[in-house]
């Protein structure tokens, strides 16, 4: 027992979330020079997992009608007319409340977008569209106000009936109008249900856990690296933007009396948001390590980027991630090596404070450096571009998924960067806690 060596075992996380979401037209990721929107500082993520459960509109209506029709008059009323108008007023009041209270619960418990963490705020804008979140909540509240106003009006009219027949007529009229006005607003309630499902399925990021983000132009081989370095099965095709959302993975470590090597895990969030992770053995105790794969970046300004690219920039802008930047010098990815160099230079300059690892993929296909056009040389500078075309950025790890070359080195480097990112997070937290 004295000579026994302790190594970690990685237990699997069995929880699974599924959702399908679509990136739609939204606001752009602000450039460093853009004015920031005044927002309340949010120090934690996870607001989407606290959203209230929204019932389908048809269920709300049917439940409300069923409960309202069961309501009887107050006991002890002998006069038939008084008893009938009392029953009618109570049923209308019950129907109004059963329709309005759930809507009020939703509008009060969905968070104000300005109070969200910047990362989650970006997901709302880029997944739903800029302003859609507030617009739907506003329409739901409008439906609630209409239901309350109409319900009170007809309950009051029913309570003033002078005969049994009049009370019954006003009850039926009020029930029909309440049902009609709710039916006219049912679509926005169902829109809110869709929003809740979509946001609840977004990847959850713990800001205190180290994260590495895979970045690069479209089709450079990021997802192929995921395939090799994890047990995940991302969609891999020979065309750009196969990765259609943020892919998030995590893993847990703890001490066990076993010798272990590489353990990997995969979980699907949705067609756009799924999980993978990678880690070699380490002596950390109960550490969750996160890895993200992101859609590719093209050479263009932020205002012209599509929402897939904006998701990538949102991760880098709003999360404390390390960067694993993937390059393809073969010219087969659809983005020329020269344009990749320009994109890479701009991104690295913009996010210079991030820990950084450069990877040149498909190295088994590299025979000689691709020749740049004369206009490209004059645009980006001959020396830097020539060096990049020859072997990629200085210190880049050359890998080949096909031959397996460099994959072990890459695994070691990812492990090292994750530990470095963990130290950086601890240092930042220590500085924040110090007086």
Tab-separated table of C-alpha atoms in Angstrom:
chain	number	residue	atom	x	y	z
A	1	UNK	CA	0.000	0.000	0.000
A	2	UNK	CA	2.854	2.392	0.705
A	3	UNK	CA	4.190	2.065	-2.849
A	4	UNK	CA	0.846	2.419	-4.525
A	5	UNK	CA	0.597	5.330	-6.973
A	6	UNK	CA	-2.630	7.277	-7.237
A	7	UNK	CA	-3.903	8.248	-10.650
A	8	UNK	CA	-7.189	9.916	-11.606
A	9	UNK	CA	-10.253	8.309	-13.059
A	10	UNK	CA	-12.687	10.337	-15.144
A	11	UNK	CA	-16.296	9.479	-14.223
A	12	UNK	CA	-18.834	10.114	-16.951
A	13	UNK	CA	-21.524	12.749	-16.640
A	14	UNK	CA	-24.821	11.056	-17.593
A	15	UNK	CA	-27.068	14.095	-17.754
A	16	UNK	CA	-28.272	14.954	-21.255
A	17	UNK	CA	-30.129	17.917	-22.699
A	18	UNK	CA	-31.594	18.060	-26.192
A	19	UNK	CA	-32.922	20.988	-28.147
A	20	UNK	CA	-32.963	22.251	-31.719
A	21	UNK	CA	-32.230	25.888	-32.393
A	22	UNK	CA	-31.427	28.014	-35.389
A	23	UNK	CA	-29.152	31.017	-35.775
A	24	UNK	CA	-31.133	33.886	-37.280
A	25	UNK	CA	-30.462	37.484	-38.179
A	26	UNK	CA	-29.258	39.330	-35.124
A	27	UNK	CA	-26.972	42.098	-34.000
A	28	UNK	CA	-23.277	41.948	-34.756
A	29	UNK	CA	-20.588	41.297	-32.192
A	30	UNK	CA	-19.384	44.765	-31.153
A	31	UNK	CA	-15.917	45.706	-32.247
A	32	UNK	CA	-13.486	47.022	-29.629
A	33	UNK	CA	-14.352	50.583	-30.661
A	34	UNK	CA	-18.133	50.125	-30.448
A	35	UNK	CA	-20.021	51.680	-27.540
A	36	UNK	CA	-21.073	49.123	-24.943
A	37	UNK	CA	-24.754	48.726	-24.055
A	38	UNK	CA	-25.317	49.758	-20.435
A	39	UNK	CA	-25.996	46.482	-18.624
A	40	UNK	CA	-25.960	45.220	-15.069
A	41	UNK	CA	-22.806	43.162	-14.512
A	42	UNK	CA	-23.490	39.439	-14.349
A	43	UNK	CA	-20.681	37.426	-12.785
A	44	UNK	CA	-22.162	33.980	-13.454
A	45	UNK	CA	-23.743	32.094	-16.311
A	46	UNK	CA	-26.582	29.562	-16.177
A	47	UNK	CA	-29.603	31.884	-16.296
A	48	UNK	CA	-31.178	29.846	-19.092
A	49	UNK	CA	-31.399	26.773	-16.880
A	50	UNK	CA	-33.518	28.783	-14.398
A	51	UNK	CA	-36.200	29.739	-16.909
A	52	UNK	CA	-39.781	28.858	-15.907
A	53	UNK	CA	-41.487	25.940	-17.636
A	54	UNK	CA	-43.887	27.398	-20.212
A	55	UNK	CA	-47.079	25.424	-20.901
A	56	UNK	CA	-48.426	25.129	-24.451
A	57	UNK	CA	-51.150	27.715	-24.983
A	58	UNK	CA	-53.807	25.081	-25.706
A	59	UNK	CA	-53.085	23.413	-22.351
A	60	UNK	CA	-53.393	26.730	-20.509
A	61	UNK	CA	-56.763	27.435	-22.149
A	62	UNK	CA	-58.245	23.971	-21.660
A	63	UNK	CA	-57.144	23.832	-18.034
A	64	UNK	CA	-58.584	27.292	-17.353
A	65	UNK	CA	-61.956	26.447	-18.961
A	66	UNK	CA	-62.175	23.185	-17.055
A	67	UNK	CA	-61.498	24.833	-13.690
A	68	UNK	CA	-63.842	27.758	-14.375
A	69	UNK	CA	-66.798	25.521	-15.263
A	70	UNK	CA	-66.412	23.621	-11.977
A	71	UNK	CA	-66.894	26.786	-9.899
A	72	UNK	CA	-70.348	26.967	-8.241
A	73	UNK	CA	-72.230	29.776	-6.540
A	74	UNK	CA	-71.615	30.800	-2.964
A	75	UNK	CA	-73.585	28.602	-0.586
A	76	UNK	CA	-76.627	30.043	1.149
A	77	UNK	CA	-77.991	32.228	-1.690
A	78	UNK	CA	-81.710	31.418	-1.939
A	79	UNK	CA	-82.724	33.806	-4.722
A	80	UNK	CA	-82.299	32.090	-8.109
A	81	UNK	CA	-81.287	35.256	-9.997
A	82	UNK	CA	-78.735	36.242	-7.337
A	83	UNK	CA	-77.350	32.715	-7.220
A	84	UNK	CA	-76.923	32.584	-11.002
A	85	UNK	CA	-75.216	35.965	-11.283
A	86	UNK	CA	-72.933	35.024	-8.375
A	87	UNK	CA	-71.967	31.791	-10.134
A	88	UNK	CA	-71.400	33.609	-13.444
A	89	UNK	CA	-69.223	36.313	-11.899
A	90	UNK	CA	-67.115	33.731	-10.045
A	91	UNK	CA	-66.643	31.576	-13.152
A	92	UNK	CA	-65.555	34.576	-15.229
A	93	UNK	CA	-63.178	35.688	-12.486
A	94	UNK	CA	-61.708	32.183	-12.252
A	95	UNK	CA	-61.232	31.919	-16.026
A	96	UNK	CA	-59.546	35.314	-16.098
A	97	UNK	CA	-57.125	34.374	-13.322
A	98	UNK	CA	-56.330	30.912	-14.720
A	99	UNK	CA	-55.392	32.516	-18.046
A	100	UNK	CA	-53.575	35.563	-16.685
A	101	UNK	CA	-51.556	34.161	-13.772
A	102	UNK	CA	-49.349	31.842	-15.887
A	103	UNK	CA	-48.627	34.705	-18.291
A	104	UNK	CA	-47.672	36.976	-15.404
A	105	UNK	CA	-45.395	34.243	-14.012
A	106	UNK	CA	-43.583	34.010	-17.346
A	107	UNK	CA	-43.058	37.745	-17.806
A	108	UNK	CA	-41.836	38.155	-14.223
A	109	UNK	CA	-39.457	35.181	-14.213
A	110	UNK	CA	-37.815	35.474	-17.614
A	111	UNK	CA	-34.678	37.555	-16.925
A	112	UNK	CA	-34.138	41.002	-18.358
A	113	UNK	CA	-31.639	40.598	-21.203
A	114	UNK	CA	-29.495	43.403	-19.794
A	115	UNK	CA	-28.936	41.427	-16.578
A	116	UNK	CA	-27.554	38.388	-18.432
A	117	UNK	CA	-23.870	37.570	-18.713
A	118	UNK	CA	-22.484	39.009	-22.007
A	119	UNK	CA	-21.980	35.475	-23.369
A	120	UNK	CA	-25.624	34.537	-22.746
A	121	UNK	CA	-26.786	37.931	-23.999
A	122	UNK	CA	-24.960	37.256	-27.279
A	123	UNK	CA	-26.579	33.826	-27.559
A	124	UNK	CA	-30.032	35.427	-27.164
A	125	UNK	CA	-29.333	37.999	-29.876
A	126	UNK	CA	-27.691	35.655	-32.359
A	127	UNK	CA	-29.982	32.655	-31.877
A	128	UNK	CA	-33.352	34.421	-31.636
A	129	UNK	CA	-32.644	37.667	-33.451
A	130	UNK	CA	-32.004	41.118	-32.040
A	131	UNK	CA	-35.028	42.347	-30.055
A	132	UNK	CA	-37.145	39.194	-30.528
A	133	UNK	CA	-36.763	38.134	-26.879
A	134	UNK	CA	-38.130	41.422	-25.524
A	135	UNK	CA	-40.780	41.636	-28.252
A	136	UNK	CA	-42.269	38.230	-27.427
A	137	UNK	CA	-42.276	38.916	-23.670
A	138	UNK	CA	-43.949	42.262	-24.332
A	139	UNK	CA	-46.675	40.636	-26.442
A	140	UNK	CA	-47.294	37.991	-23.780
A	141	UNK	CA	-47.769	40.740	-21.199
A	142	UNK	CA	-50.135	42.545	-23.572
A	143	UNK	CA	-52.276	39.399	-23.858
A	144	UNK	CA	-52.302	39.141	-20.056
A	145	UNK	CA	-53.506	42.738	-19.672
A	146	UNK	CA	-56.257	42.231	-22.256
A	147	UNK	CA	-57.452	39.072	-20.488
A	148	UNK	CA	-57.525	40.821	-17.094
A	149	UNK	CA	-59.344	43.895	-18.429
A	150	UNK	CA	-61.969	41.887	-20.311
A	151	UNK	CA	-62.431	39.415	-17.469
A	152	UNK	CA	-63.072	42.136	-14.903
A	153	UNK	CA	-65.469	43.929	-17.237
A	154	UNK	CA	-67.643	40.888	-17.920
A	155	UNK	CA	-67.532	39.625	-14.331
A	156	UNK	CA	-68.836	43.023	-13.251
A	157	UNK	CA	-71.600	42.971	-15.877
A	158	UNK	CA	-72.630	39.478	-14.860
A	159	UNK	CA	-72.811	40.440	-11.197
A	160	UNK	CA	-75.280	43.216	-12.077
A	161	UNK	CA	-77.750	40.941	-13.878
A	162	UNK	CA	-81.339	41.209	-12.719
A	163	UNK	CA	-82.624	37.836	-13.940
A	164	UNK	CA	-81.328	34.284	-14.212
A	165	UNK	CA	-81.561	34.371	-18.004
A	166	UNK	CA	-79.625	37.622	-18.224
A	167	UNK	CA	-76.902	36.254	-15.915
A	168	UNK	CA	-76.561	33.115	-18.056
A	169	UNK	CA	-76.347	35.167	-21.260
A	170	UNK	CA	-73.678	37.469	-19.827
A	171	UNK	CA	-71.732	34.477	-18.517
A	172	UNK	CA	-71.727	32.776	-21.912
A	173	UNK	CA	-70.819	36.025	-23.646
A	174	UNK	CA	-67.949	36.690	-21.236
A	175	UNK	CA	-66.609	33.137	-21.487
A	176	UNK	CA	-66.652	33.302	-25.286
A	177	UNK	CA	-64.913	36.691	-25.436
A	178	UNK	CA	-62.220	35.620	-22.966
A	179	UNK	CA	-61.613	32.452	-24.963
A	180	UNK	CA	-61.472	34.435	-28.221
A	181	UNK	CA	-59.031	37.056	-26.951
A	182	UNK	CA	-56.743	34.394	-25.541
A	183	UNK	CA	-56.893	32.446	-28.809
A	184	UNK	CA	-55.785	35.566	-30.692
A	185	UNK	CA	-52.689	35.720	-28.496
A	186	UNK	CA	-51.952	32.001	-28.356
A	187	UNK	CA	-49.196	32.212	-30.968
A	188	UNK	CA	-47.025	34.487	-28.814
A	189	UNK	CA	-47.364	32.121	-25.840
A	190	UNK	CA	-46.175	29.277	-28.060
A	191	UNK	CA	-43.352	31.522	-29.322
A	192	UNK	CA	-42.281	31.990	-25.710
A	193	UNK	CA	-42.423	28.211	-25.206
A	194	UNK	CA	-40.074	27.778	-28.194
A	195	UNK	CA	-37.733	30.460	-26.844
A	196	UNK	CA	-37.608	28.777	-23.444
A	197	UNK	CA	-36.792	25.386	-24.976
A	198	UNK	CA	-34.141	26.897	-27.236
A	199	UNK	CA	-32.389	28.876	-24.494
A	200	UNK	CA	-32.602	26.039	-21.987
A	201	UNK	CA	-30.719	23.887	-24.498
A	202	UNK	CA	-27.863	26.368	-24.897
A	203	UNK	CA	-24.420	25.179	-23.716
A	204	UNK	CA	-23.704	26.015	-20.083
A	205	UNK	CA	-20.264	27.450	-19.385
A	206	UNK	CA	-18.762	27.624	-15.904
A	207	UNK	CA	-16.557	30.720	-15.765
A	208	UNK	CA	-14.336	29.162	-13.093
A	209	UNK	CA	-13.432	26.138	-15.213
A	210	UNK	CA	-10.651	26.199	-17.816
A	211	UNK	CA	-11.837	26.281	-21.424
A	212	UNK	CA	-10.090	25.820	-24.768
A	213	UNK	CA	-11.819	27.133	-27.893
A	214	UNK	CA	-11.084	25.735	-31.374
A	215	UNK	CA	-11.013	28.567	-33.920
A	216	UNK	CA	-10.152	28.840	-37.610
A	217	UNK	CA	-11.530	29.348	-41.100
A	218	UNK	CA	-14.370	27.072	-42.311
A	219	UNK	CA	-13.472	23.493	-43.272
A	220	UNK	CA	-9.887	23.621	-41.959
A	221	UNK	CA	-10.332	20.397	-39.989
A	222	UNK	CA	-11.527	21.492	-36.541
A	223	UNK	CA	-14.299	18.901	-36.427
A	224	UNK	CA	-11.940	16.213	-37.729
A	225	UNK	CA	-9.695	16.943	-34.756
A	226	UNK	CA	-12.741	16.602	-32.500
A	227	UNK	CA	-13.402	13.197	-34.072
A	228	UNK	CA	-9.866	12.011	-33.339
A	229	UNK	CA	-9.353	13.636	-29.959
A	230	UNK	CA	-12.720	12.697	-28.462
A	231	UNK	CA	-15.375	10.026	-28.684
A	232	UNK	CA	-17.681	12.544	-30.329
A	233	UNK	CA	-19.089	12.178	-33.828
A	234	UNK	CA	-19.492	15.667	-35.302
A	235	UNK	CA	-20.710	16.112	-38.861
A	236	UNK	CA	-17.687	16.186	-41.175
A	237	UNK	CA	-18.117	17.222	-44.805
A	238	UNK	CA	-15.943	18.861	-47.420
A	239	UNK	CA	-17.782	22.160	-47.440
A	240	UNK	CA	-17.696	25.259	-45.214
A	241	UNK	CA	-19.818	25.875	-42.111
A	242	UNK	CA	-20.475	22.219	-41.303
A	243	UNK	CA	-20.216	23.285	-37.651
A	244	UNK	CA	-23.442	25.259	-37.263
A	245	UNK	CA	-23.226	26.310	-33.640
A	246	UNK	CA	-21.111	26.313	-30.493
A	247	UNK	CA	-20.028	22.825	-29.488
A	248	UNK	CA	-19.328	22.512	-25.767
A	249	UNK	CA	-17.808	19.635	-23.787
A	250	UNK	CA	-16.742	18.993	-20.197
A	251	UNK	CA	-15.146	16.288	-18.056
A	252	UNK	CA	-14.691	15.543	-14.342
A	253	UNK	CA	-11.625	14.243	-12.498
A	254	UNK	CA	-11.161	12.733	-9.059
A	255	UNK	CA	-8.665	10.522	-7.245
A	256	UNK	CA	-9.042	6.758	-7.569
A	257	UNK	CA	-6.655	3.815	-6.927
A	258	UNK	CA	-6.315	2.998	-10.616
A	259	UNK	CA	-3.884	3.798	-13.397
A	260	UNK	CA	-5.720	5.383	-16.295
A	261	UNK	CA	-4.857	6.992	-19.583
A	262	UNK	CA	-7.025	9.022	-21.890
A	263	UNK	CA	-10.764	9.135	-21.238
A	264	UNK	CA	-13.215	10.895	-23.495
A	265	UNK	CA	-16.895	11.759	-23.393
A	266	UNK	CA	-19.596	12.981	-25.751
A	267	UNK	CA	-23.017	14.447	-25.172
A	268	UNK	CA	-25.468	16.000	-27.648
A	269	UNK	CA	-27.158	19.297	-26.789
A	270	UNK	CA	-28.758	19.557	-30.244
A	271	UNK	CA	-27.945	19.508	-33.926
A	272	UNK	CA	-26.123	22.756	-33.289
A	273	UNK	CA	-24.984	22.414	-29.688
A	274	UNK	CA	-23.253	19.196	-28.681
A	275	UNK	CA	-20.462	18.183	-26.341
A	276	UNK	CA	-17.087	16.621	-26.420
A	277	UNK	CA	-14.016	16.657	-24.239
A	278	UNK	CA	-10.394	15.641	-24.154
A	279	UNK	CA	-7.910	15.170	-21.357
A	280	UNK	CA	-4.902	13.047	-20.499
A	281	UNK	CA	-4.208	11.802	-16.994
A	282	UNK	CA	-3.514	14.422	-14.379
A	283	UNK	CA	-3.393	14.839	-10.618
A	284	UNK	CA	-6.196	17.396	-10.370
A	285	UNK	CA	-9.040	16.682	-7.975
A	286	UNK	CA	-12.627	17.229	-9.075
A	287	UNK	CA	-11.846	19.533	-11.992
A	288	UNK	CA	-14.218	20.178	-14.865
A	289	UNK	CA	-12.432	21.060	-18.086
A	290	UNK	CA	-14.284	22.570	-21.020
A	291	UNK	CA	-13.557	22.489	-24.755
A	292	UNK	CA	-15.509	24.348	-27.455
A	293	UNK	CA	-15.576	23.970	-31.225
A	294	UNK	CA	-16.903	26.962	-33.147
A	295	UNK	CA	-18.068	27.858	-36.676
A	296	UNK	CA	-15.369	29.075	-39.080
A	297	UNK	CA	-14.347	32.698	-39.659
A	298	UNK	CA	-14.061	34.350	-43.069
A	299	UNK	CA	-12.054	37.382	-44.113
A	300	UNK	CA	-14.486	40.262	-43.630
A	301	UNK	CA	-15.416	42.946	-41.132
A	302	UNK	CA	-17.708	42.239	-38.194
A	303	UNK	CA	-20.670	44.045	-39.750
A	304	UNK	CA	-20.639	41.638	-42.724
A	305	UNK	CA	-20.272	38.418	-40.711
A	306	UNK	CA	-23.071	35.886	-40.557
A	307	UNK	CA	-24.443	34.781	-37.209
A	308	UNK	CA	-22.349	31.600	-37.158
A	309	UNK	CA	-19.178	33.697	-37.237
A	310	UNK	CA	-20.624	36.041	-34.623
A	311	UNK	CA	-21.149	33.062	-32.298
A	312	UNK	CA	-17.429	32.326	-32.547
A	313	UNK	CA	-16.493	35.911	-31.722
A	314	UNK	CA	-19.022	35.943	-28.867
A	315	UNK	CA	-17.230	33.018	-27.201
A	316	UNK	CA	-13.813	34.666	-27.556
A	317	UNK	CA	-15.102	38.078	-26.491
A	318	UNK	CA	-17.170	37.100	-23.474
A	319	UNK	CA	-15.565	33.939	-22.052
A	320	UNK	CA	-12.118	33.487	-20.453
A	321	UNK	CA	-10.970	30.862	-22.962
A	322	UNK	CA	-7.645	29.684	-24.297
A	323	UNK	CA	-7.476	29.456	-28.092
A	324	UNK	CA	-6.547	26.452	-30.231
A	325	UNK	CA	-6.290	28.003	-33.700
A	326	UNK	CA	-6.425	25.559	-36.628
A	327	UNK	CA	-4.731	26.359	-39.977
A	328	UNK	CA	-5.024	24.556	-43.335
A	329	UNK	CA	-2.145	25.391	-45.695
A	330	UNK	CA	-3.217	22.919	-48.386
A	331	UNK	CA	-5.631	25.357	-50.010
A	332	UNK	CA	-8.409	22.742	-49.979
A	333	UNK	CA	-10.644	24.303	-47.344
A	334	UNK	CA	-12.078	27.037	-49.569
A	335	UNK	CA	-10.167	29.851	-47.826
A	336	UNK	CA	-6.748	30.591	-49.310
A	337	UNK	CA	-3.729	30.347	-46.976
A	338	UNK	CA	-3.137	34.045	-47.570
A	339	UNK	CA	-6.636	34.947	-46.385
A	340	UNK	CA	-6.241	32.544	-43.451
A	341	UNK	CA	-3.072	34.407	-42.492
A	342	UNK	CA	-4.910	37.744	-42.569
A	343	UNK	CA	-7.836	36.384	-40.521
A	344	UNK	CA	-5.434	34.775	-38.046
A	345	UNK	CA	-3.400	37.966	-37.628
A	346	UNK	CA	-6.509	40.041	-36.960
A	347	UNK	CA	-7.995	37.548	-34.503
A	348	UNK	CA	-4.763	37.063	-32.585
A	349	UNK	CA	-4.218	40.798	-32.304
A	350	UNK	CA	-7.789	41.279	-31.110
A	351	UNK	CA	-7.574	38.514	-28.502
A	352	UNK	CA	-3.914	38.843	-27.571
A	353	UNK	CA	-4.656	38.328	-23.864
A	354	UNK	CA	-5.797	34.706	-24.448
A	355	UNK	CA	-3.535	31.688	-24.035
A	356	UNK	CA	-2.806	30.429	-27.546
A	357	UNK	CA	-1.950	27.202	-29.404
A	358	UNK	CA	-1.495	27.029	-33.198
A	359	UNK	CA	-2.207	23.810	-35.112
A	360	UNK	CA	-1.524	23.136	-38.808
A	361	UNK	CA	-3.921	20.405	-39.956
A	362	UNK	CA	-3.725	18.011	-42.942
A	363	UNK	CA	0.081	18.113	-42.838
A	364	UNK	CA	0.267	14.813	-44.766
A	365	UNK	CA	-1.002	16.714	-47.840
A	366	UNK	CA	1.630	19.461	-47.653
A	367	UNK	CA	4.281	18.944	-50.310
A	368	UNK	CA	5.316	22.503	-50.958
A	369	UNK	CA	4.154	25.928	-49.898
A	370	UNK	CA	1.335	27.339	-52.056
A	371	UNK	CA	2.462	30.296	-54.158
A	372	UNK	CA	0.704	33.575	-53.285
A	373	UNK	CA	-0.446	36.056	-55.858
A	374	UNK	CA	1.654	39.187	-56.356
A	375	UNK	CA	-1.189	41.369	-55.078
A	376	UNK	CA	-1.370	39.266	-51.905
A	377	UNK	CA	2.340	39.684	-51.244
A	378	UNK	CA	2.148	43.461	-51.486
A	379	UNK	CA	-0.956	43.505	-49.283
A	380	UNK	CA	0.211	41.490	-46.299
A	381	UNK	CA	4.006	41.712	-46.463
A	382	UNK	CA	6.269	39.209	-48.168
A	383	UNK	CA	8.370	37.992	-45.242
A	384	UNK	CA	5.584	37.198	-42.779
A	385	UNK	CA	3.396	35.592	-45.438
A	386	UNK	CA	6.259	33.488	-46.844
A	387	UNK	CA	7.051	32.150	-43.367
A	388	UNK	CA	3.387	31.375	-42.756
A	389	UNK	CA	2.993	29.561	-46.081
A	390	UNK	CA	6.086	27.503	-45.400
A	391	UNK	CA	5.136	26.064	-42.027
A	392	UNK	CA	2.371	28.100	-40.433
A	393	UNK	CA	2.822	30.340	-37.372
A	394	UNK	CA	5.986	29.957	-35.302
A	395	UNK	CA	5.712	27.011	-32.923
A	396	UNK	CA	2.620	25.537	-34.606
A	397	UNK	CA	1.935	21.830	-34.054
A	398	UNK	CA	1.632	19.929	-37.355
A	399	UNK	CA	-0.992	17.191	-37.255
A	400	UNK	CA	-2.594	14.724	-39.630
A	401	UNK	CA	-5.827	12.990	-38.742
A	402	UNK	CA	-5.251	10.501	-41.558
A	403	UNK	CA	-1.762	9.364	-40.483
A	404	UNK	CA	-2.027	10.221	-36.782
A	405	UNK	CA	1.035	12.429	-36.952
A	406	UNK	CA	1.263	14.991	-34.155
A	407	UNK	CA	-1.936	13.936	-32.366
A	408	UNK	CA	-0.134	12.796	-29.203
A	409	UNK	CA	1.788	16.070	-29.112
A	410	UNK	CA	-1.466	17.959	-29.537
A	411	UNK	CA	-3.109	16.063	-26.675
A	412	UNK	CA	-0.199	16.921	-24.397
A	413	UNK	CA	-0.372	20.577	-25.428
A	414	UNK	CA	-4.146	20.776	-24.870
A	415	UNK	CA	-3.623	19.297	-21.415
A	416	UNK	CA	-0.894	21.843	-20.679
A	417	UNK	CA	-2.998	24.762	-21.896
A	418	UNK	CA	-6.012	23.689	-19.839
A	419	UNK	CA	-3.854	23.650	-16.720
A	420	UNK	CA	-2.428	27.041	-17.665
A	421	UNK	CA	-5.908	28.410	-18.160
A	422	UNK	CA	-6.921	27.057	-14.752
A	423	UNK	CA	-3.999	28.900	-13.138
A	424	UNK	CA	-4.957	32.074	-14.982
A	425	UNK	CA	-8.567	31.845	-13.767
A	426	UNK	CA	-7.406	31.312	-10.179
A	427	UNK	CA	-5.079	34.310	-10.438
A	428	UNK	CA	-7.832	36.560	-11.773
A	429	UNK	CA	-10.227	35.407	-9.065
A	430	UNK	CA	-7.581	36.018	-6.398
A	431	UNK	CA	-7.059	39.564	-7.695
A	432	UNK	CA	-10.821	40.224	-7.608
A	433	UNK	CA	-11.117	38.922	-4.040
A	434	UNK	CA	-8.191	40.927	-2.722
A	435	UNK	CA	-9.136	44.323	-1.188
